Coordinates of C-alpha atoms and ligand atoms in Angstrom, one line a residue:
M1 CA -56.9 -131.2 47.0
S2 CA -60.4 -132.8 46.7
K3 CA -62.0 -133.0 43.3
R4 CA -64.1 -130.1 42.3
T5 CA -67.6 -130.3 41.0
I6 CA -68.4 -128.1 38.1
V7 CA -71.8 -127.4 36.8
T8 CA -71.8 -127.6 33.0
M9 CA -74.6 -125.7 31.2
P10 CA -74.1 -126.1 27.4
G11 CA -77.4 -124.3 26.7
D12 CA -78.5 -123.9 23.1
G13 CA -76.9 -123.9 19.6
I14 CA -73.2 -123.8 19.5
G15 CA -73.0 -123.8 23.3
K16 CA -73.5 -127.6 22.9
V17 CA -70.4 -127.7 20.7
V18 CA -67.9 -125.4 22.3
L19 CA -68.5 -126.7 25.8
P20 CA -67.6 -130.4 25.1
A21 CA -64.6 -129.3 23.1
T22 CA -63.5 -127.2 26.1
L23 CA -63.9 -130.1 28.6
R24 CA -61.5 -132.1 26.4
V25 CA -58.9 -129.3 26.8
L26 CA -59.4 -129.2 30.6
D27 CA -59.0 -132.9 30.7
K28 CA -55.7 -132.8 28.8
V29 CA -54.2 -130.1 31.1
G30 CA -54.8 -132.5 34.0
F31 CA -57.7 -130.6 35.7
E32 CA -59.7 -133.2 37.6
A33 CA -63.3 -132.5 38.2
D34 CA -66.7 -134.0 38.4
Y35 CA -69.0 -132.4 35.8
V36 CA -72.7 -132.3 36.4
H37 CA -74.9 -131.3 33.6
A38 CA -77.5 -128.6 34.1
D39 CA -80.4 -127.6 31.8
I40 CA -80.8 -124.0 30.6
G41 CA -82.1 -122.2 27.6
W42 CA -84.7 -122.2 24.9
E43 CA -85.3 -125.9 24.9
F44 CA -86.5 -125.7 28.5
W45 CA -88.6 -122.7 27.8
C46 CA -90.4 -124.6 25.1
K47 CA -90.7 -127.9 27.0
E48 CA -91.3 -126.7 30.6
G49 CA -92.0 -123.0 30.3
N50 CA -88.9 -122.1 32.2
P51 CA -85.5 -121.5 30.6
L52 CA -83.8 -121.6 34.0
P53 CA -85.3 -124.6 35.8
D54 CA -85.1 -124.7 39.6
R55 CA -83.0 -127.8 39.5
T56 CA -80.3 -125.8 37.7
I57 CA -80.5 -123.1 40.3
D58 CA -80.1 -125.8 43.0
L59 CA -77.0 -127.3 41.4
L60 CA -75.4 -123.9 41.1
A61 CA -76.2 -123.0 44.7
K62 CA -74.7 -126.3 45.8
H63 CA -71.5 -126.5 43.7
K64 CA -70.8 -122.7 43.3
I65 CA -69.0 -122.9 39.9
G66 CA -70.7 -122.9 36.5
L67 CA -69.3 -123.3 33.0
F68 CA -71.9 -122.0 30.6
G69 CA -72.1 -122.2 26.8
A70 CA -74.8 -119.9 25.3
I71 CA -78.5 -119.6 25.0
T72 CA -81.0 -118.6 22.4
S73 CA -83.6 -115.8 23.1
K74 CA -86.3 -114.9 20.6
P75 CA -88.6 -112.0 20.2
K76 CA -91.8 -111.9 22.3
A77 CA -94.2 -113.1 19.7
E78 CA -92.1 -116.2 19.1
T79 CA -91.8 -117.1 22.7
V80 CA -95.4 -118.1 22.9
K81 CA -95.6 -119.8 19.5
E82 CA -92.9 -122.3 20.4
L83 CA -94.2 -123.1 23.9
D84 CA -95.6 -126.6 24.3
P85 CA -99.4 -126.4 23.7
S86 CA -100.1 -127.9 27.2
L87 CA -98.4 -124.8 28.7
L88 CA -100.4 -122.2 26.9
D89 CA -102.9 -120.3 29.0
K90 CA -100.7 -120.6 32.0
G91 CA -99.7 -117.0 31.8
L92 CA -96.0 -117.9 31.4
V93 CA -93.7 -115.1 30.4
Y94 CA -90.2 -115.7 28.9
Y95 CA -87.3 -114.1 30.6
S96 CA -83.5 -114.2 29.9
P97 CA -82.0 -117.0 31.9
I98 CA -78.6 -115.2 32.0
V99 CA -80.1 -112.1 33.5
A100 CA -82.0 -114.3 35.9
M101 CA -78.9 -116.2 36.9
R102 CA -77.0 -112.9 37.5
Q103 CA -79.8 -111.6 39.7
K104 CA -80.5 -114.8 41.5
F105 CA -76.9 -115.2 42.7
N106 CA -76.0 -111.5 42.5
L107 CA -73.1 -112.1 40.0
D108 CA -72.1 -108.5 40.3
I109 CA -68.7 -108.6 38.9
C110 CA -68.3 -109.2 35.2
I111 CA -64.6 -109.7 34.1
R112 CA -63.8 -109.5 30.4
P113 CA -60.0 -109.9 29.5
C114 CA -59.1 -108.7 26.0
R115 CA -55.6 -109.9 25.0
S116 CA -54.1 -110.0 21.6
F117 CA -52.4 -113.2 20.6
A118 CA -49.4 -112.7 18.4
N119 CA -50.0 -113.5 14.7
N120 CA -53.8 -113.5 15.0
P121 CA -55.0 -112.2 11.6
L122 CA -57.9 -110.5 13.5
N123 CA -55.7 -108.3 15.6
F124 CA -56.2 -104.6 15.2
I125 CA -53.5 -102.8 13.2
R126 CA -52.9 -99.1 12.7
R127 CA -50.7 -96.8 10.6
G128 CA -47.4 -95.9 12.3
P129 CA -44.8 -93.2 11.3
G130 CA -44.0 -93.2 7.6
D131 CA -45.4 -96.2 5.8
T132 CA -45.1 -98.5 8.9
I133 CA -47.9 -100.7 10.2
E134 CA -48.2 -101.1 14.0
E135 CA -49.9 -104.0 15.6
P136 CA -50.2 -103.0 19.3
M137 CA -50.4 -105.9 21.7
V138 CA -53.5 -105.2 23.7
D139 CA -53.7 -106.6 27.3
T140 CA -56.7 -105.0 28.9
V141 CA -59.1 -106.5 31.4
I142 CA -62.5 -104.9 31.8
F143 CA -64.3 -105.1 35.1
R144 CA -68.0 -104.3 34.4
Q145 CA -70.5 -103.8 37.2
N146 CA -73.1 -106.4 36.2
T147 CA -76.3 -105.8 38.2
E148 CA -76.9 -102.0 38.8
G149 CA -76.8 -98.7 36.8
L150 CA -78.8 -98.2 33.7
Y151 CA -79.5 -101.9 33.3
G152 CA -80.9 -102.2 36.8
G153 CA -84.5 -102.2 35.3
V154 CA -85.8 -99.4 37.5
E155 CA -87.7 -97.4 34.8
W156 CA -91.0 -96.1 33.7
T157 CA -92.9 -94.7 30.7
D158 CA -95.7 -92.5 32.0
P159 CA -94.4 -92.6 35.6
P160 CA -96.9 -92.8 38.5
K161 CA -97.6 -89.7 40.5
N162 CA -95.3 -90.5 43.5
V163 CA -92.4 -90.9 41.1
L164 CA -93.3 -87.6 39.4
D165 CA -93.5 -85.9 42.7
A166 CA -90.1 -87.2 43.6
L167 CA -88.7 -86.0 40.3
N168 CA -90.3 -82.6 40.7
S169 CA -88.5 -82.2 44.0
H170 CA -85.2 -81.9 42.0
P171 CA -84.5 -78.4 40.7
K172 CA -83.2 -79.7 37.3
F173 CA -86.5 -81.4 36.7
K174 CA -88.0 -78.0 35.9
N175 CA -86.9 -78.4 32.3
F176 CA -89.2 -81.5 32.0
A177 CA -92.0 -80.4 34.3
D178 CA -94.3 -79.3 31.4
T179 CA -94.0 -82.6 29.5
P180 CA -97.2 -84.7 29.8
P181 CA -96.4 -87.8 31.9
A182 CA -97.5 -90.1 29.1
E183 CA -94.8 -88.6 27.0
L184 CA -92.1 -89.1 29.6
A185 CA -89.8 -92.1 29.8
V186 CA -87.4 -92.4 32.7
S187 CA -84.6 -95.0 33.2
T188 CA -82.7 -94.7 36.5
R189 CA -79.0 -95.1 36.9
I190 CA -78.6 -96.4 40.5
F191 CA -75.2 -97.2 42.0
T192 CA -74.6 -98.5 45.5
Q193 CA -71.4 -98.0 47.5
K194 CA -71.3 -101.8 48.2
A195 CA -71.3 -102.7 44.5
C196 CA -68.7 -99.9 43.7
D197 CA -66.5 -101.3 46.5
R198 CA -66.8 -104.8 45.1
I199 CA -66.1 -104.0 41.5
V200 CA -63.2 -101.6 42.2
G201 CA -61.8 -103.8 45.0
G202 CA -62.0 -106.8 42.6
A203 CA -60.1 -104.8 39.9
F204 CA -57.3 -103.8 42.2
E205 CA -56.9 -107.3 43.5
Y206 CA -56.8 -108.7 39.9
A207 CA -54.3 -106.0 38.9
K208 CA -52.1 -107.1 41.8
K209 CA -52.4 -110.8 41.2
F210 CA -51.6 -110.5 37.5
G211 CA -49.1 -107.7 37.6
Y212 CA -51.1 -104.8 35.9
K213 CA -49.7 -101.3 36.6
S214 CA -52.9 -99.3 36.4
V215 CA -56.6 -99.4 37.2
T216 CA -58.6 -97.0 35.0
I217 CA -62.0 -95.8 36.3
C218 CA -63.9 -95.3 33.0
E219 CA -67.0 -93.3 33.7
K220 CA -68.2 -89.7 33.1
P221 CA -67.9 -88.0 36.5
N222 CA -67.8 -84.4 35.1
V223 CA -71.4 -84.8 34.0
I224 CA -72.9 -87.8 35.8
R225 CA -71.7 -86.4 39.1
E226 CA -73.5 -88.7 41.5
T227 CA -73.1 -92.2 40.2
S228 CA -69.8 -91.8 38.2
G229 CA -68.6 -89.7 41.0
M230 CA -69.2 -92.5 43.5
M231 CA -67.2 -94.9 41.3
L232 CA -64.3 -92.6 40.9
A233 CA -64.1 -91.6 44.6
T234 CA -64.2 -95.4 45.3
G235 CA -61.2 -95.8 43.0
Y236 CA -59.1 -93.1 44.7
R237 CA -59.9 -94.5 48.1
I238 CA -59.2 -98.2 47.4
Q239 CA -56.0 -97.3 45.4
K240 CA -54.4 -96.2 48.8
D241 CA -54.2 -99.9 49.7
Y242 CA -52.3 -100.7 46.5
P243 CA -49.3 -98.3 46.4
G244 CA -47.8 -100.1 43.4
I245 CA -50.8 -99.6 41.2
E246 CA -51.8 -96.3 39.7
V247 CA -55.5 -95.2 39.4
W248 CA -56.4 -93.4 36.2
N249 CA -59.6 -91.6 35.4
T250 CA -61.0 -91.5 31.8
N251 CA -64.4 -90.5 30.4
I252 CA -66.2 -93.2 28.5
D253 CA -66.5 -91.1 25.2
A254 CA -62.9 -90.2 25.2
Q255 CA -61.9 -93.8 26.1
M256 CA -63.7 -95.0 23.0
M257 CA -61.9 -92.4 20.9
W258 CA -58.5 -93.6 22.4
L259 CA -59.6 -97.2 21.7
T260 CA -57.7 -97.3 18.5
K261 CA -55.1 -94.7 19.3
N262 CA -53.4 -96.3 22.3
P263 CA -55.2 -99.4 23.5
E264 CA -51.9 -100.9 24.6
D265 CA -51.6 -98.4 27.5
Y266 CA -54.5 -99.6 29.5
G267 CA -54.3 -102.4 32.1
V268 CA -57.4 -103.0 34.2
I269 CA -60.5 -100.8 33.3
V270 CA -63.5 -100.5 35.7
A271 CA -66.9 -99.2 34.5
G272 CA -70.5 -99.3 35.5
N273 CA -73.0 -101.7 33.7
M274 CA -73.7 -99.9 30.4
F275 CA -70.3 -98.2 30.0
G276 CA -68.6 -101.5 30.9
D277 CA -70.7 -103.3 28.2
I278 CA -69.7 -100.7 25.6
V279 CA -66.0 -100.5 26.4
S280 CA -65.6 -104.3 26.7
D281 CA -67.2 -104.9 23.3
G282 CA -64.8 -102.2 21.9
F283 CA -61.7 -103.9 23.3
A284 CA -62.9 -107.4 22.3
G285 CA -63.1 -106.1 18.7
L286 CA -59.4 -105.3 18.8
V287 CA -58.3 -108.8 19.8
G288 CA -60.3 -111.1 17.6
G289 CA -64.0 -110.5 18.4
L290 CA -66.5 -113.2 19.4
G291 CA -64.3 -116.2 18.7
F292 CA -61.9 -114.9 21.4
A293 CA -64.1 -113.0 23.8
C294 CA -64.3 -114.7 27.2
S295 CA -66.0 -113.6 30.4
A296 CA -66.6 -114.4 34.1
N297 CA -69.6 -113.4 36.2
I298 CA -68.5 -113.5 39.8
G299 CA -70.8 -113.1 43.0
E300 CA -69.9 -113.5 46.6
E301 CA -70.7 -117.2 46.4
V302 CA -71.4 -118.4 42.9
A303 CA -69.3 -117.8 39.7
V304 CA -70.3 -118.5 36.1
F305 CA -67.8 -118.5 33.3
E306 CA -69.0 -118.1 29.7
P307 CA -68.0 -116.9 26.2
T308 CA -69.4 -113.6 25.2
H309 CA -70.9 -114.9 22.1
G310 CA -74.5 -116.3 21.7
S311 CA -75.8 -119.6 20.3
A312 CA -75.1 -118.6 16.7
P313 CA -78.3 -120.4 15.3
K314 CA -76.8 -120.1 11.7
Y315 CA -74.3 -122.8 12.6
E316 CA -76.3 -124.8 15.0
H317 CA -76.8 -127.7 12.6
L318 CA -73.6 -127.6 10.8
D319 CA -71.8 -130.9 11.0
P320 CA -68.9 -130.7 11.6
S321 CA -69.2 -127.4 13.5
I322 CA -66.9 -124.6 12.3
V323 CA -67.2 -122.1 15.2
N324 CA -64.1 -121.1 17.2
P325 CA -64.0 -122.8 20.6
I326 CA -61.2 -120.4 21.9
A327 CA -63.7 -118.0 23.6
M328 CA -65.1 -120.9 25.6
V329 CA -61.7 -122.3 26.3
L330 CA -60.4 -119.0 27.6
S331 CA -63.6 -118.7 29.8
A332 CA -62.6 -122.0 31.3
C333 CA -59.2 -120.6 32.0
M334 CA -60.8 -117.8 33.9
M335 CA -62.6 -120.5 35.9
L336 CA -59.2 -122.2 36.6
D337 CA -57.8 -118.8 37.8
H338 CA -60.8 -118.3 40.0
I339 CA -60.3 -121.6 41.8
G340 CA -56.6 -121.2 42.3
E341 CA -55.4 -123.4 39.4
T342 CA -53.7 -120.5 37.7
E343 CA -50.8 -122.6 36.5
K344 CA -53.1 -124.9 34.4
A345 CA -54.9 -121.8 33.1
E346 CA -51.6 -120.4 32.0
K347 CA -50.6 -123.7 30.3
I348 CA -53.8 -123.6 28.3
R349 CA -53.3 -119.9 27.4
T350 CA -49.8 -120.7 26.2
A351 CA -51.0 -123.6 24.1
I352 CA -53.6 -121.3 22.4
A353 CA -50.9 -118.7 21.9
E354 CA -48.7 -121.3 20.2
V355 CA -51.5 -122.5 17.9
V356 CA -52.4 -119.0 16.9
K357 CA -48.7 -117.9 16.4
E358 CA -47.9 -120.9 14.3
G359 CA -50.8 -120.1 12.0
K360 CA -51.3 -123.6 10.6
V361 CA -54.7 -124.2 12.2
R362 CA -57.2 -121.4 11.8
S363 CA -61.0 -121.4 12.3
Y364 CA -63.2 -119.7 9.7
D365 CA -63.5 -116.4 11.6
M366 CA -59.7 -116.1 11.8
L367 CA -59.5 -116.6 8.0
K368 CA -62.2 -114.0 7.5
L369 CA -64.3 -116.5 5.5
R370 CA -68.0 -116.6 5.1
G371 CA -69.3 -119.1 7.7
G372 CA -70.9 -122.3 6.2
P373 CA -69.8 -125.8 5.2
D374 CA -67.6 -124.5 2.4
A375 CA -65.3 -122.8 4.9
L376 CA -63.7 -126.2 5.6
N377 CA -62.7 -126.6 1.9
Q378 CA -61.2 -123.1 2.0
G379 CA -58.7 -123.9 4.7
A380 CA -60.6 -123.4 7.9
V381 CA -60.6 -126.1 10.5
S382 CA -63.6 -127.5 12.4
T383 CA -64.3 -126.7 16.1
D384 CA -63.0 -130.1 17.1
K385 CA -59.8 -129.8 15.0
M386 CA -59.1 -126.4 16.7
A387 CA -59.5 -128.1 20.2
D388 CA -57.2 -131.0 19.0
A389 CA -54.6 -128.4 18.0
I390 CA -54.6 -126.8 21.4
I391 CA -54.6 -130.3 23.1
E392 CA -51.6 -131.3 21.0
K393 CA -49.6 -128.3 22.2
L394 CA -50.5 -129.3 25.8
Ligands
NAI1 P1 -74.1 -114.7 18.3 O1 -73.0 -114.4 19.2 O2 -74.8 -116.0 18.6 O3 -73.6 -114.9 16.8 C1 -73.4 -113.8 16.0 C2 -72.3 -114.2 14.9 O4 -71.1 -114.1 15.4 C3 -72.5 -115.6 14.4 O5 -73.5 -115.7 13.4 C4 -71.1 -115.9 13.9 O6 -70.9 -115.3 12.7 C5 -70.2 -115.2 14.9 N1 -69.9 -116.0 16.0 C6 -70.5 -116.2 17.2 N2 -69.7 -117.1 18.0 C7 -68.7 -117.5 17.3 C8 -67.6 -118.4 17.5 N3 -67.5 -119.0 18.6 N4 -66.7 -118.5 16.5 C9 -66.8 -117.9 15.3 N5 -67.8 -117.0 15.0 C10 -68.7 -116.8 16.0 O7 -75.2 -113.5 18.3 P2 -76.6 -113.3 17.6 O8 -76.6 -113.9 16.3 O9 -77.0 -111.9 17.8 O10 -77.6 -114.1 18.5 C11 -78.0 -115.5 18.4 C12 -78.7 -116.0 19.5 O11 -77.9 -116.0 20.7 C13 -79.9 -115.1 19.9 O12 -81.0 -115.9 20.3 C14 -79.4 -114.3 21.1 O13 -80.5 -113.9 21.9 C15 -78.5 -115.2 21.7 N6 -77.4 -114.6 22.5 C16 -77.0 -115.2 23.7 C17 -75.9 -114.8 24.4 C18 -75.5 -115.6 25.5 O14 -75.9 -116.7 25.7 N7 -74.6 -115.1 26.4 C19 -75.2 -113.5 24.0 C20 -75.6 -113.0 22.7 C21 -76.7 -113.5 22.0
MG2 MG1 -72.9 -106.8 25.1

């Protein structure tokens, strides 16, 4: 097989630390690739007035696969303060390069696997019968629709007249008709059949490939009849092509209540943008949180793999770095799965599982320590030492 080209985007803060550590792991497992660096993040907003330069978009369009660390975003007032003085008065407005990347390449499928590693001190535990303690092994993969729904950005405060007219045509709008428009805020929840087909279809394919027995549509179709209803109907229709896999239907509120009751029962879960955001953070919390939370953003052509965490500015200048690289390494495993290198991905996941199980090498988050230089004196290992431990197992 010819060598792959992977676009590496470390971004800001700890993205610059966890990405290089991850490349060492990929190297050790024998994954051969050409890596091309691409600029993204706060630094390029400040220097060029653009956090996602066109050259980065071009590289992604050309090579299709991106490994991304994290970026820093700051409140509006600070975006202007840190801009290079020569760029002031050009009317530049900061935007999130992640959202822009998702929109530019229509990365509509977000996958967030949440799997417990045995002997991870951060695993969720609960009381069992009598005085027993249960530690359920969670193995749930959330498929979140990444581009539509409540985060689609179609919203108004003080809606224009044509929007009000449209709203007034709906009988249920009677309850709001007397509210002065200036006191009215409207955010729409738009679902398309195409996106529902892609996210649900992707979820069933994943369940088949990795042996999950159920796909749960986690929405609220009893109340949000049109959009949640479309997702659920899509689930029932697509399930017919996957006779070995059951389709389950849960409501997002009940699902969050069951989160701590029986998380081990769920395989693949599909949800719209906001519910997917909520349910995936919930499940990630059961299996170790930000140090373990990996993700993939997959479009029809381009796919970008990234840890869920941000740039953790608190630790940006800590040398050696103490942050846990596992979330980034697991994101790289998702990349390997995506390009058909599942065996190498499994090898890395097994190596991580061995390190966690053995318990000799722990990052500060796993030891529940306060982050800071002192963590290393208290038994935590650095980012690089954690990567070394994984590499040693390989
Ligand atoms: P964050 O995820 O950067 O960090 C929050 C805290 O989580 C850290 O202070 C640290 O205690 C812990 N943490 C994060 N990653 C960790 C790791 N690998 N190992 C161990 N502990 C870890 O979120 P925060 O502080 O809300 O945002 C910081 C910056 O990152 C902001 O500018 C924000 O806009 C940006 N951000 C970027 C994201 C991305 O690039 N996808 C996602 C979330 C935030
Ligand atoms: Mg989130």
